[in-house]
Amino acid sequence: MPKLIISSADRVFVLTGAGISAESGIPTFRDAGGLWRNYRIEEVASPLAWRGDPHFVWDFYSMRRKAASAAKPNPGHFALASLEQALHDRFFLCTQNVDNLHELAGSQCVAHMHGELFKSRCDSCSRPPFPDTSIHESQGEIPLCPCGGKIRPHICWFGEVPFHLEQIFAELEVCTVFIAIGTSGSVEPAASFATHVSGRAKTFYVGPEAPANHSSFDDCFLGKAGELLPILFPH
Ligand SMILES: [Zn+2]
């Protein structure tokens, strides 16, 4: 098994996707055929659904909070936390995942481009997102902000702009090693990151199967992140 050699001059950008969480038992949308209670995910995770029926939306995110709170980080998450510790500010972790498994493994700095399952925010005012593990199911009260707005999950829904894009693209500009882990390579804008850096940075993929955009990578390491990452980044 080859190792990923990272020199003292390298800056590493890591992108993680649903695959690394799935290894910890968090089901991906697509595993379930993209359906929840026979609704397409796009019909639940959207501003339109929220405006039409916030109880329905909170039912879904309450279920996801419960599923995620039962999950534990796997050796892939721990390997990335160690890599951050070794490289400090020459390491940037961007995730498409909304769970907190990277943080539970010890990662200090994580850019959650699609939001965070255990945070909520007001749907009306600019009060910043706050930590929130509450469950709101079955027609319970929708929590309200002091401004009168409704408290919603801090999630980037379909049709909304991902978070931290400015910082993410600034880090893509300066990275010399780009590693995508467990992403399908089909969700934009993340699917274009490898193409964005190719020619300037070495690009690697780690995951159980080749992603849709596999031709954008210099090398693909096929297998579970939890098995490959501790070998690729031994400490
Ligand atoms: Zn408010």
Coordinates of C-alpha atoms and ligand atoms in Angstrom, one line a residue, residues 122 125 145 147, ligand 1:
C122 CA -33.5 32.0 13.2
C125 CA -33.1 37.7 11.8
C145 CA -36.6 33.5 18.3
C147 CA -37.6 38.4 17.2
Ligands
ZN1 ZN -34.7 36.1 15.0

